[in-house]
Amino acid sequence: MKTKTKVILIGVLLAIIIIPASIFGFKHYQPKENDFTGIKLPSAPAKTPVKNVNSDVLYDEKKWTTNFTHDGAIIKTDGWYYVFSTDYMVGAPPTPGIQIRKSKDLIHWNFVGRVFEQVSQEAWDWTHGTTFWAPNVIQMNGKYYLYYSVSEVGKRNSYIGLATSDKIEGPWKDQGAVFKSKEDDGNTVNAIDPDITIDKSGQPWMVYGSYFGGIFITKVDKNTGKLVNPNDQGTLLAQRKDMNAGIEGPEIIYNKKTGYYYLTVSYDWLEDTYNVRVARSKNITGPFLDYNHKDMIDPGDDSFNTGNKIVAAYSFGKDPGWLGTGHNGLLQDGENYYLIHNARAGEDKYWSHLHVRKMVWTHDGWPVVSPERYAGETEQRVIESNLIGEWLQIVLNRFDDAMEGSTKFQLLANGEIKNGKRKSHWKLTGKNTLQLSIYDPGVAPKDYWDFTVKVIPAWDWENWRSTLVFTGMNQEGTVIWGKKIINK
């Protein structure tokens, strides 16, 4: 056989061997997009997907679970988590009495009853209100203190009362008024939405208020549970321009590791644009400043841009999503922090549910929350291969409180981000810290939005499977949420 013929035959044989081998190797050794190596993912929170709108449970309280929860306040005691909430339901006037739910795991909730059967004579005489709003509960002096609101809708004729009990599920004894407000009483505060928080020295405070005059804080007598100065509305902490710029539902929590008090409030209208904002202070009486050092006392036209927006109306993909995502509660449980809030189904905004979200902390001490409801997940170490694949992202625009939809992007194995714009890239910089550099020339500072986010496992409630999510902020304090798309 001629040498030239031999060379050709050898070349053909090599091609027959190498090309299929290369194809096989590329197919079997390229990074997998559904790689969850080393990660413990949460299990399904129920046997079948949960209905957001379910008329079958309307008049069966035993099946309410998270349904009809509004303005929830959370406490952990005796190994149980309890949520106390506003009198609310769909289809008929709510039964008065402050609803009570409990859970062992923050996932599965049981309706256990109500605190009262009707408002007190004193509260009725003052407000002519027939239902209870926005309770708060705390344990002091070996017993439980329950604070509640009764109000005349749209006016400052409002009443914050107190009840006490030796047991978290009652019976409760009404102790009368803590603070009352009235039209033309010389104050500006509206006496609703109380939250009791204890400062680092053990002194309890009540933070409260709403649209009318803003959010105030005043000292509580730790022996009686009532105010030290019962006629003083206290110190102003947060305020917006007028009744057209909603603010309410304050909560304060202290983080010993960061040394800050964190104030959360809800902006805008409770049925749709409701969103949660946060600011912090070294002192419980303020001033409370956001990421951009803006004071939460902001009666100007730009108050829509004050406070870090950490929860807002949203929709992933084609899901109807959630509206009215506000009036939050805060819980520290050992080393873990959680934020709860009400959310209204995109299919029917009158169906309000309890949402529980895991809270994580940024490297510079700001709280952000998971884009998915809690299903038992924990922060864990992730590796680059866990992240490769398609994602949905939602940016919580501070300037617009309408429902935020999601967009797609892809994390490539070479560190690039495929999002329709070249030059974007990503990098894993810590145990579960991801750096996203999004190229946006002429808009972003130095042409890049730099998001530092925490990656955590989660349950994908929209698609009913486990996945990874991320949450964090950019260099201007705007929060981004992300969820990995699982390709079956």
Tab-separated table of C-alpha atoms in Angstrom:
chain	number	residue	atom	x	y	z
A	1	MET	CA	0.000	0.000	0.000
A	2	LYS	CA	1.328	3.401	-0.913
A	3	THR	CA	2.378	5.736	1.878
A	4	LYS	CA	-0.124	8.388	0.797
A	5	THR	CA	-2.969	5.882	0.923
A	6	LYS	CA	-1.885	4.748	4.414
A	7	VAL	CA	-1.943	8.328	5.693
A	8	ILE	CA	-5.419	8.871	4.328
A	9	LEU	CA	-6.732	5.640	5.874
A	10	ILE	CA	-5.171	6.445	9.246
A	11	GLY	CA	-6.686	9.921	9.124
A	12	VAL	CA	-10.113	8.520	8.388
A	13	LEU	CA	-9.828	5.997	11.244
A	14	LEU	CA	-8.731	8.681	13.680
A	15	ALA	CA	-11.629	10.873	12.626
A	16	ILE	CA	-14.051	7.973	13.150
A	17	ILE	CA	-12.676	7.489	16.682
A	18	ILE	CA	-12.034	11.073	17.800
A	19	ILE	CA	-15.153	12.854	16.573
A	20	PRO	CA	-17.704	10.536	18.273
A	21	ALA	CA	-15.523	10.492	21.385
A	22	SER	CA	-15.449	14.274	21.432
A	23	ILE	CA	-19.212	14.491	20.986
A	24	PHE	CA	-19.716	11.878	23.721
A	25	GLY	CA	-17.334	13.667	26.044
A	26	PHE	CA	-18.910	17.075	25.477
A	27	LYS	CA	-22.349	15.643	26.061
A	28	HIS	CA	-21.449	13.798	29.236
A	29	TYR	CA	-18.844	16.075	30.806
A	30	GLN	CA	-20.170	19.554	30.220
A	31	PRO	CA	-21.515	21.226	33.405
A	32	LYS	CA	-25.003	20.067	34.296
A	33	GLU	CA	-27.649	22.771	34.623
A	34	ASN	CA	-29.513	20.872	37.355
A	35	ASP	CA	-26.481	20.139	39.509
A	36	PHE	CA	-27.345	20.302	43.231
A	37	THR	CA	-24.266	18.429	44.415
A	38	GLY	CA	-23.668	18.974	48.141
A	39	ILE	CA	-26.928	20.868	48.743
A	40	LYS	CA	-29.773	19.739	50.977
A	41	LEU	CA	-32.945	20.925	49.274
A	42	PRO	CA	-36.263	21.454	51.108
A	43	SER	CA	-39.078	18.951	50.738
A	44	ALA	CA	-42.548	19.695	49.418
A	45	PRO	CA	-44.553	21.675	52.005
A	46	ALA	CA	-47.719	19.733	51.103
A	47	LYS	CA	-48.730	16.602	49.200
A	48	THR	CA	-50.235	18.640	46.370
A	49	PRO	CA	-49.842	22.272	45.267
A	50	VAL	CA	-51.591	24.714	47.587
A	51	LYS	CA	-54.544	26.653	46.157
A	52	ASN	CA	-54.279	30.405	46.612
A	53	VAL	CA	-58.023	30.816	46.049
A	54	ASN	CA	-60.175	28.044	47.496
A	55	SER	CA	-63.857	28.713	48.210
A	56	ASP	CA	-64.179	25.254	49.814
A	57	VAL	CA	-62.539	26.570	53.002
A	58	LEU	CA	-64.617	29.740	53.358
A	59	TYR	CA	-66.710	28.610	56.320
A	60	ASP	CA	-64.511	25.832	57.648
A	61	GLU	CA	-61.981	27.426	60.003
A	62	LYS	CA	-60.178	24.123	60.581
A	63	LYS	CA	-59.053	24.289	56.945
A	64	TRP	CA	-58.026	27.932	56.928
A	65	THR	CA	-54.293	27.279	57.453
A	66	THR	CA	-52.725	30.487	56.030
A	67	ASN	CA	-55.967	31.776	54.472
A	68	PHE	CA	-57.369	35.147	55.634
A	69	THR	CA	-54.259	36.161	57.595
A	70	HIS	CA	-53.779	39.931	57.633
A	71	ASP	CA	-51.426	42.143	59.699
A	72	GLY	CA	-49.844	39.151	61.420
A	73	ALA	CA	-47.618	39.324	64.496
A	74	ILE	CA	-45.416	36.346	65.341
A	75	ILE	CA	-44.033	34.903	68.581
A	76	LYS	CA	-42.312	31.639	69.500
A	77	THR	CA	-43.116	30.058	72.848
A	78	ASP	CA	-43.256	26.552	74.330
A	79	GLY	CA	-41.855	25.085	71.118
A	80	TRP	CA	-44.615	26.573	68.939
A	81	TYR	CA	-44.783	29.522	66.575
A	82	TYR	CA	-47.938	31.616	66.961
A	83	VAL	CA	-49.351	34.264	64.637
A	84	PHE	CA	-52.024	36.699	65.869
A	85	SER	CA	-53.791	38.654	63.143
A	86	THR	CA	-56.521	41.106	62.135
A	87	ASP	CA	-60.165	40.013	61.879
A	88	TYR	CA	-60.389	39.220	58.176
A	89	MET	CA	-62.119	36.861	55.765
A	90	VAL	CA	-63.635	36.730	52.289
A	91	GLY	CA	-67.306	36.390	51.431
A	92	ALA	CA	-68.828	37.636	54.694
A	93	PRO	CA	-68.092	40.075	57.540
A	94	PRO	CA	-65.270	38.661	59.684
A	95	THR	CA	-66.029	37.292	63.114
A	96	PRO	CA	-64.474	39.677	65.666
A	97	GLY	CA	-61.802	38.471	67.999
A	98	ILE	CA	-58.160	38.490	66.693
A	99	GLN	CA	-57.327	35.270	64.867
A	100	ILE	CA	-54.728	32.837	66.269
A	101	ARG	CA	-52.701	30.292	64.259
A	102	LYS	CA	-49.874	28.041	65.371
A	103	SER	CA	-47.170	25.946	63.764
A	104	LYS	CA	-44.300	23.698	64.776
A	105	ASP	CA	-42.199	24.450	61.697
A	106	LEU	CA	-43.305	27.808	60.208
A	107	ILE	CA	-44.699	25.839	57.251
A	108	HIS	CA	-47.839	24.001	58.357
A	109	TRP	CA	-50.325	26.242	60.164
A	110	ASN	CA	-53.447	25.421	62.169
A	111	PHE	CA	-56.210	27.869	63.049
A	112	VAL	CA	-56.769	27.582	66.817
A	113	GLY	CA	-59.357	30.248	67.608
A	114	ARG	CA	-59.787	33.880	68.606
A	115	VAL	CA	-58.827	36.105	71.500
A	116	PHE	CA	-62.189	37.852	72.023
A	117	GLU	CA	-65.777	37.658	70.821
A	118	GLN	CA	-66.302	41.415	70.419
A	119	VAL	CA	-64.598	44.743	71.041
A	120	SER	CA	-64.831	46.211	74.525
A	121	GLN	CA	-67.426	48.831	75.410
A	122	GLU	CA	-64.654	51.369	75.981
A	123	ALA	CA	-63.128	50.760	72.527
A	124	TRP	CA	-66.560	50.900	70.871
A	125	ASP	CA	-67.501	54.145	72.622
A	126	TRP	CA	-64.250	55.766	71.490
A	127	THR	CA	-64.145	54.557	67.872
A	128	HIS	CA	-67.417	52.847	66.889
A	129	GLY	CA	-65.151	50.185	65.391
A	130	THR	CA	-66.469	46.616	65.461
A	131	THR	CA	-63.339	44.574	64.648
A	132	PHE	CA	-59.757	44.284	65.810
A	133	TRP	CA	-56.745	45.341	63.737
A	134	ALA	CA	-53.035	44.615	63.761
A	135	PRO	CA	-52.334	42.882	67.093
A	136	ASN	CA	-48.926	42.356	68.666
A	137	VAL	CA	-47.941	39.926	71.407
A	138	ILE	CA	-44.935	39.709	73.699
A	139	GLN	CA	-43.916	37.747	76.787
A	140	MET	CA	-42.918	39.748	79.878
A	141	ASN	CA	-43.029	39.170	83.623
A	142	GLY	CA	-43.977	35.521	83.191
A	143	LYS	CA	-47.132	36.250	81.188
A	144	TYR	CA	-48.269	37.324	77.739
A	145	TYR	CA	-49.165	40.878	76.746
A	146	LEU	CA	-51.397	41.305	73.706
A	147	TYR	CA	-51.735	44.763	72.142
A	148	TYR	CA	-54.519	45.456	69.666
A	149	SER	CA	-56.097	48.253	67.614
A	150	VAL	CA	-59.694	49.359	67.112
A	151	SER	CA	-60.345	52.268	64.754
A	152	GLU	CA	-62.860	54.237	62.765
A	153	VAL	CA	-61.894	53.746	59.135
A	154	GLY	CA	-60.305	56.809	57.548
A	155	LYS	CA	-60.122	58.853	60.762
A	156	ARG	CA	-57.846	59.288	63.768
A	157	ASN	CA	-60.520	58.043	66.144
A	158	SER	CA	-58.419	55.072	67.183
A	159	TYR	CA	-57.665	52.980	70.242
A	160	ILE	CA	-54.753	50.755	71.249
A	161	GLY	CA	-55.717	48.324	74.002
A	162	LEU	CA	-53.991	45.666	76.078
A	163	ALA	CA	-54.967	42.168	77.169
A	164	THR	CA	-52.983	39.752	79.312
A	165	SER	CA	-52.929	35.995	79.837
A	166	ASP	CA	-50.919	33.343	81.631
A	167	LYS	CA	-51.243	31.117	78.561
A	168	ILE	CA	-50.534	31.991	74.949
A	169	GLU	CA	-53.886	30.594	73.756
A	170	GLY	CA	-55.782	32.357	76.527
A	171	PRO	CA	-58.124	33.042	78.162
A	172	TRP	CA	-57.284	36.732	77.850
A	173	LYS	CA	-58.223	39.525	80.237
A	174	ASP	CA	-58.757	42.984	78.744
A	175	GLN	CA	-56.720	45.632	80.597
A	176	GLY	CA	-58.174	48.649	78.794
A	177	ALA	CA	-56.578	51.448	76.827
A	178	VAL	CA	-52.849	51.950	76.272
A	179	PHE	CA	-53.139	55.006	74.017
A	180	LYS	CA	-56.018	56.717	72.216
A	181	SER	CA	-56.147	59.272	69.424
A	182	LYS	CA	-58.968	61.553	68.328
A	183	GLU	CA	-59.551	64.113	65.629
A	184	ASP	CA	-58.398	67.556	66.869
A	185	ASP	CA	-56.730	66.151	70.013
A	186	GLY	CA	-53.548	68.169	69.443
A	187	ASN	CA	-51.485	65.137	68.370
A	188	THR	CA	-50.715	63.907	64.883
A	189	VAL	CA	-50.309	60.154	65.503
A	190	ASN	CA	-53.015	57.619	64.701
A	191	ALA	CA	-53.287	55.049	67.510
A	192	ILE	CA	-53.068	51.822	65.499
A	193	ASP	CA	-50.526	49.123	64.552
A	194	PRO	CA	-48.665	48.725	67.859
A	195	ASP	CA	-45.440	46.743	68.046
A	196	ILE	CA	-43.629	46.144	71.327
A	197	THR	CA	-39.876	45.759	71.119
A	198	ILE	CA	-37.306	45.442	73.905
A	199	ASP	CA	-34.059	47.348	73.541
A	200	LYS	CA	-30.600	45.980	74.304
A	201	SER	CA	-30.826	47.167	77.923
A	202	GLY	CA	-34.160	45.425	78.543
A	203	GLN	CA	-36.436	48.466	78.226
A	204	PRO	CA	-39.692	47.850	76.298
A	205	TRP	CA	-40.969	50.384	73.745
A	206	MET	CA	-44.094	50.711	71.650
A	207	VAL	CA	-43.672	51.741	68.009
A	208	TYR	CA	-46.966	52.555	66.288
A	209	GLY	CA	-48.827	54.836	63.887
A	210	SER	CA	-49.935	55.149	60.274
A	211	TYR	CA	-50.748	57.432	57.348
A	212	PHE	CA	-51.944	60.408	59.359
A	213	GLY	CA	-48.943	61.620	61.324
A	214	GLY	CA	-46.376	58.922	60.688
A	215	ILE	CA	-44.645	56.351	62.885
A	216	PHE	CA	-43.845	57.122	66.539
A	217	ILE	CA	-42.097	55.376	69.420
A	218	THR	CA	-42.773	55.728	73.130
A	219	LYS	CA	-41.498	54.034	76.290
A	220	VAL	CA	-43.476	51.213	77.963
A	221	ASP	CA	-43.613	50.524	81.710
A	222	LYS	CA	-42.152	47.033	82.002
A	223	ASN	CA	-44.263	46.287	85.088
A	224	THR	CA	-47.694	47.268	83.764
A	225	GLY	CA	-47.246	46.940	80.001
A	226	LYS	CA	-48.768	50.401	79.542
A	227	LEU	CA	-47.031	53.635	78.603
A	228	VAL	CA	-44.621	55.455	80.903
A	229	ASN	CA	-46.117	58.727	79.650
A	230	PRO	CA	-49.725	57.847	78.709
A	231	ASN	CA	-50.501	61.283	77.259
A	232	ASP	CA	-47.343	61.651	75.166
A	233	GLN	CA	-47.405	60.390	71.572
A	234	GLY	CA	-43.615	59.923	71.687
A	235	THR	CA	-40.808	60.456	69.175
A	236	LEU	CA	-41.374	60.591	65.416
A	237	LEU	CA	-39.402	57.896	63.523
A	238	ALA	CA	-40.833	57.823	59.999
A	239	GLN	CA	-43.214	59.959	57.961
A	240	ARG	CA	-44.400	60.528	54.392
A	241	LYS	CA	-45.921	63.535	52.720
A	242	ASP	CA	-49.665	63.096	53.233
A	243	MET	CA	-52.601	60.670	53.143
A	244	ASN	CA	-51.848	59.846	49.514
A	245	ALA	CA	-48.484	58.385	50.521
A	246	GLY	CA	-49.207	55.402	52.745
A	247	ILE	CA	-47.009	54.332	55.648
A	248	GLU	CA	-48.022	51.955	58.461
A	249	GLY	CA	-47.355	48.619	60.155
A	250	PRO	CA	-44.056	49.388	61.935
A	251	GLU	CA	-41.841	46.739	63.542
A	252	ILE	CA	-38.410	47.039	65.166
A	253	ILE	CA	-35.878	44.286	65.771
A	254	TYR	CA	-32.344	44.439	67.182
A	255	ASN	CA	-29.421	42.476	65.756
A	256	LYS	CA	-26.715	42.004	68.365
A	257	LYS	CA	-24.098	41.068	65.755
A	258	THR	CA	-24.487	44.282	63.757
A	259	GLY	CA	-25.341	46.537	66.703
A	260	TYR	CA	-28.274	48.087	64.821
A	261	TYR	CA	-31.994	48.418	65.387
A	262	TYR	CA	-33.955	47.761	62.189
A	263	LEU	CA	-37.248	49.524	61.523
A	264	THR	CA	-39.598	48.012	58.957
A	265	VAL	CA	-42.700	49.795	57.665
A	266	SER	CA	-45.191	49.185	54.863
A	267	TYR	CA	-45.717	51.705	52.072
A	268	ASP	CA	-48.773	52.289	49.890
A	269	TRP	CA	-52.136	50.576	49.526
A	270	LEU	CA	-52.791	47.251	51.256
A	271	GLU	CA	-54.753	45.639	48.403
A	272	ASP	CA	-52.107	45.897	45.699
A	273	THR	CA	-48.991	48.098	45.939
A	274	TYR	CA	-48.178	47.304	49.590
A	275	ASN	CA	-44.416	46.844	50.061
A	276	VAL	CA	-42.013	46.517	52.984
A	277	ARG	CA	-39.196	49.023	53.551
A	278	VAL	CA	-36.341	48.879	56.070
A	279	ALA	CA	-33.915	51.340	57.650
A	280	ARG	CA	-31.563	51.095	60.617
A	281	SER	CA	-30.196	53.048	63.575
A	282	LYS	CA	-27.758	52.576	66.437
A	283	ASN	CA	-30.440	54.071	68.715
A	284	ILE	CA	-33.960	52.758	69.119
A	285	THR	CA	-35.337	56.304	68.940
A	286	GLY	CA	-33.582	56.976	65.644
A	287	PRO	CA	-32.732	58.538	63.354
A	288	PHE	CA	-33.433	55.555	61.067
A	289	LEU	CA	-31.515	55.782	57.788
A	290	ASP	CA	-31.730	53.593	54.689
A	291	TYR	CA	-28.892	52.213	52.562
A	292	ASN	CA	-28.442	55.618	50.912
A	293	HIS	CA	-28.443	57.423	54.283
A	294	LYS	CA	-31.902	58.898	53.723
A	295	ASP	CA	-33.884	59.590	56.890
A	296	MET	CA	-37.195	57.743	57.150
A	297	ILE	CA	-38.757	61.031	58.199
A	298	ASP	CA	-39.281	62.175	54.627
A	299	PRO	CA	-42.396	64.311	54.015
A	300	GLY	CA	-41.130	65.370	50.578
A	301	ASP	CA	-42.214	64.308	47.130
A	302	ASP	CA	-39.313	61.830	46.932
A	303	SER	CA	-40.400	59.671	49.874
A	304	PHE	CA	-41.226	56.830	47.445
A	305	ASN	CA	-37.454	56.393	47.184
A	306	THR	CA	-36.842	56.233	50.944
A	307	GLY	CA	-36.151	52.936	52.711
A	308	ASN	CA	-34.729	49.720	51.272
A	309	LYS	CA	-37.602	47.900	49.574
A	310	ILE	CA	-37.192	44.235	50.577
A	311	VAL	CA	-40.650	42.777	49.799
A	312	ALA	CA	-43.034	43.901	47.050
A	313	ALA	CA	-45.784	42.663	44.727
A	314	TYR	CA	-44.235	40.153	42.331
A	315	SER	CA	-44.796	37.461	39.739
A	316	PHE	CA	-42.372	34.773	38.549
A	317	GLY	CA	-42.873	33.715	34.948
A	318	LYS	CA	-46.518	33.316	33.968
A	319	ASP	CA	-47.720	32.786	37.545
A	320	PRO	CA	-50.466	35.227	38.685
A	321	GLY	CA	-48.172	36.256	41.526
A	322	TRP	CA	-48.920	38.134	44.714
A	323	LEU	CA	-50.215	41.618	45.525
A	324	GLY	CA	-50.496	43.517	48.801
A	325	THR	CA	-47.228	42.086	50.143
A	326	GLY	CA	-46.953	44.107	53.326
A	327	HIS	CA	-47.631	44.660	57.018
A	328	ASN	CA	-44.802	42.457	58.158
A	329	GLY	CA	-43.813	40.845	61.438
A	330	LEU	CA	-40.254	39.995	62.505
A	331	LEU	CA	-38.907	37.012	64.428
A	332	GLN	CA	-35.481	36.071	65.729
A	333	ASP	CA	-35.266	32.359	66.502
A	334	GLY	CA	-31.783	31.634	67.786
A	335	GLU	CA	-29.388	32.462	64.946
A	336	ASN	CA	-32.205	32.551	62.390
A	337	TYR	CA	-34.367	35.516	61.398
A	338	TYR	CA	-37.717	35.454	59.637
A	339	LEU	CA	-40.073	37.997	58.134
A	340	ILE	CA	-43.798	37.320	57.827
A	341	HIS	CA	-46.304	39.384	55.869
A	342	ASN	CA	-49.726	39.168	54.267
A	343	ALA	CA	-50.004	38.658	50.522
A	344	ARG	CA	-53.042	38.730	48.247
A	345	ALA	CA	-53.477	36.219	45.448
A	346	GLY	CA	-52.992	37.557	41.937
A	347	GLU	CA	-56.055	35.541	40.878
A	348	ASP	CA	-58.267	37.364	43.404
A	349	LYS	CA	-56.821	40.146	45.534
A	350	TYR	CA	-59.315	39.604	48.348
A	351	TRP	CA	-57.754	36.259	49.284
A	352	SER	CA	-55.043	37.143	51.787
A	353	HIS	CA	-52.466	34.591	52.956
A	354	LEU	CA	-49.695	34.420	55.526
A	355	HIS	CA	-46.238	34.344	53.929
A	356	VAL	CA	-43.139	33.398	55.935
A	357	ARG	CA	-39.734	34.216	54.420
A	358	LYS	CA	-36.244	33.409	55.568
A	359	MET	CA	-34.190	36.526	56.221
A	360	VAL	CA	-30.472	36.638	55.428
A	361	TRP	CA	-27.936	39.376	56.046
A	362	THR	CA	-25.691	41.133	53.586
A	363	HIS	CA	-21.953	41.532	54.226
A	364	ASP	CA	-22.571	45.118	55.376
A	365	GLY	CA	-25.390	44.272	57.770
A	366	TRP	CA	-28.634	44.754	55.847
A	367	PRO	CA	-31.534	42.300	55.952
A	368	VAL	CA	-32.936	40.852	52.735
A	369	VAL	CA	-35.430	38.016	52.366
A	370	SER	CA	-35.911	34.959	50.197
A	371	PRO	CA	-37.998	35.397	47.037
A	372	GLU	CA	-39.840	32.189	47.973
A	373	ARG	CA	-41.917	31.267	51.003
A	374	TYR	CA	-40.125	29.334	53.716
A	375	ALA	CA	-40.078	25.541	53.436
A	376	GLY	CA	-37.408	24.590	55.973
A	377	GLU	CA	-34.304	25.652	54.044
A	378	THR	CA	-30.989	26.698	55.599
A	379	GLU	CA	-28.005	28.672	54.301
A	380	GLN	CA	-25.437	26.274	52.850
A	381	ARG	CA	-22.203	26.275	50.895
A	382	VAL	CA	-22.676	26.288	47.120
A	383	ILE	CA	-20.224	25.617	44.305
A	384	GLU	CA	-19.991	27.094	40.820
A	385	SER	CA	-21.559	24.080	39.124
A	386	ASN	CA	-24.693	24.503	41.280
A	387	LEU	CA	-25.268	27.905	39.714
A	388	ILE	CA	-24.796	27.222	36.005
A	389	GLY	CA	-28.035	27.382	34.056
A	390	GLU	CA	-31.107	29.522	33.441
A	391	TRP	CA	-32.562	31.840	36.063
A	392	LEU	CA	-35.495	34.201	36.520
A	393	GLN	CA	-34.789	37.554	38.133
A	394	ILE	CA	-36.971	40.244	39.676
A	395	VAL	CA	-35.617	43.693	40.522
A	396	LEU	CA	-37.601	45.433	43.279
A	397	ASN	CA	-37.769	48.888	41.743
A	398	ARG	CA	-37.817	51.544	44.474
A	399	PHE	CA	-39.532	54.090	42.220
A	400	ASP	CA	-42.470	51.963	41.081
A	401	ASP	CA	-44.651	49.888	43.408
A	402	ALA	CA	-46.653	48.076	40.717
A	403	MET	CA	-46.310	44.292	40.479
A	404	GLU	CA	-42.808	43.335	39.331
A	405	GLY	CA	-42.517	40.640	36.668
A	406	SER	CA	-39.479	38.466	36.014
A	407	THR	CA	-36.946	38.279	33.196
A	408	LYS	CA	-34.658	35.435	32.137
A	409	PHE	CA	-30.901	35.283	32.140
A	410	GLN	CA	-28.299	32.514	32.120
A	411	LEU	CA	-25.144	31.896	34.138
A	412	LEU	CA	-22.572	30.332	31.815
A	413	ALA	CA	-19.734	28.042	32.865
A	414	ASN	CA	-17.118	30.559	31.697
A	415	GLY	CA	-18.338	33.198	34.187
A	416	GLU	CA	-20.361	35.175	31.679
A	417	ILE	CA	-24.002	36.169	32.084
A	418	LYS	CA	-26.124	35.656	29.015
A	419	ASN	CA	-28.828	38.310	29.315
A	420	GLY	CA	-28.993	40.011	25.930
A	421	LYS	CA	-26.208	42.400	26.878
A	422	ARG	CA	-22.578	41.480	26.379
A	423	LYS	CA	-19.904	42.022	29.042
A	424	SER	CA	-22.058	40.940	32.041
A	425	HIS	CA	-20.367	38.384	34.296
A	426	TRP	CA	-20.680	36.484	37.577
A	427	LYS	CA	-18.406	35.117	40.274
A	428	LEU	CA	-18.859	33.057	43.439
A	429	THR	CA	-17.002	35.017	46.124
A	430	GLY	CA	-17.876	33.205	49.365
A	431	LYS	CA	-19.648	30.262	50.973
A	432	ASN	CA	-22.944	31.244	49.341
A	433	THR	CA	-22.202	34.770	48.131
A	434	LEU	CA	-22.578	35.503	44.431
A	435	GLN	CA	-21.411	38.644	42.662
A	436	LEU	CA	-23.433	39.672	39.597
A	437	SER	CA	-22.012	42.436	37.406
A	438	ILE	CA	-24.697	43.522	34.952
A	439	TYR	CA	-23.525	45.673	32.061
A	440	ASP	CA	-25.836	48.660	31.572
A	441	PRO	CA	-23.836	51.368	29.773
A	442	GLY	CA	-24.817	54.949	30.368
A	443	VAL	CA	-27.299	53.994	33.099
A	444	ALA	CA	-25.449	52.105	35.840
A	445	PRO	CA	-22.593	53.669	37.821
A	446	LYS	CA	-19.437	53.058	35.770
A	447	ASP	CA	-21.703	51.102	33.364
A	448	TYR	CA	-22.222	48.151	35.754
A	449	TRP	CA	-24.871	47.221	38.304
A	450	ASP	CA	-22.973	45.263	40.949
A	451	PHE	CA	-25.346	42.990	42.878
A	452	THR	CA	-24.013	41.074	45.869
A	453	VAL	CA	-26.479	38.285	46.646
A	454	LYS	CA	-26.838	35.295	48.943
A	455	VAL	CA	-27.726	31.957	47.336
A	456	ILE	CA	-29.971	29.634	49.349
A	457	PRO	CA	-32.044	26.510	48.655
A	458	ALA	CA	-35.797	27.031	48.393
A	459	TRP	CA	-39.087	25.490	47.426
A	460	ASP	CA	-40.362	26.804	44.111
A	461	TRP	CA	-44.024	27.349	45.027
A	462	GLU	CA	-44.922	28.413	41.495
A	463	ASN	CA	-43.585	25.240	39.851
A	464	TRP	CA	-43.848	22.926	42.867
A	465	ARG	CA	-40.285	21.655	43.039
A	466	SER	CA	-37.085	22.450	44.925
A	467	THR	CA	-34.529	24.840	43.480
A	468	LEU	CA	-31.987	27.550	44.325
A	469	VAL	CA	-32.784	31.232	44.815
A	470	PHE	CA	-30.791	34.352	45.554
A	471	THR	CA	-31.475	37.668	47.239
A	472	GLY	CA	-29.341	40.767	47.710
A	473	MET	CA	-28.733	44.383	46.757
A	474	ASN	CA	-26.748	46.501	44.331
A	475	GLN	CA	-24.539	49.506	45.045
A	476	GLU	CA	-27.611	51.779	45.267
A	477	GLY	CA	-29.564	49.603	47.702
A	478	THR	CA	-31.952	48.123	45.127
A	479	VAL	CA	-32.905	44.525	45.895
A	480	ILE	CA	-32.799	41.734	43.322
A	481	TRP	CA	-34.428	38.315	43.595
A	482	GLY	CA	-33.492	35.298	41.532
A	483	LYS	CA	-34.762	31.728	41.055
A	484	LYS	CA	-33.082	28.927	39.135
A	485	ILE	CA	-35.153	27.337	36.375
A	486	ILE	CA	-35.106	23.543	36.596
A	487	ASN	CA	-35.065	21.957	33.143
A	488	LYS	CA	-36.533	18.466	33.266
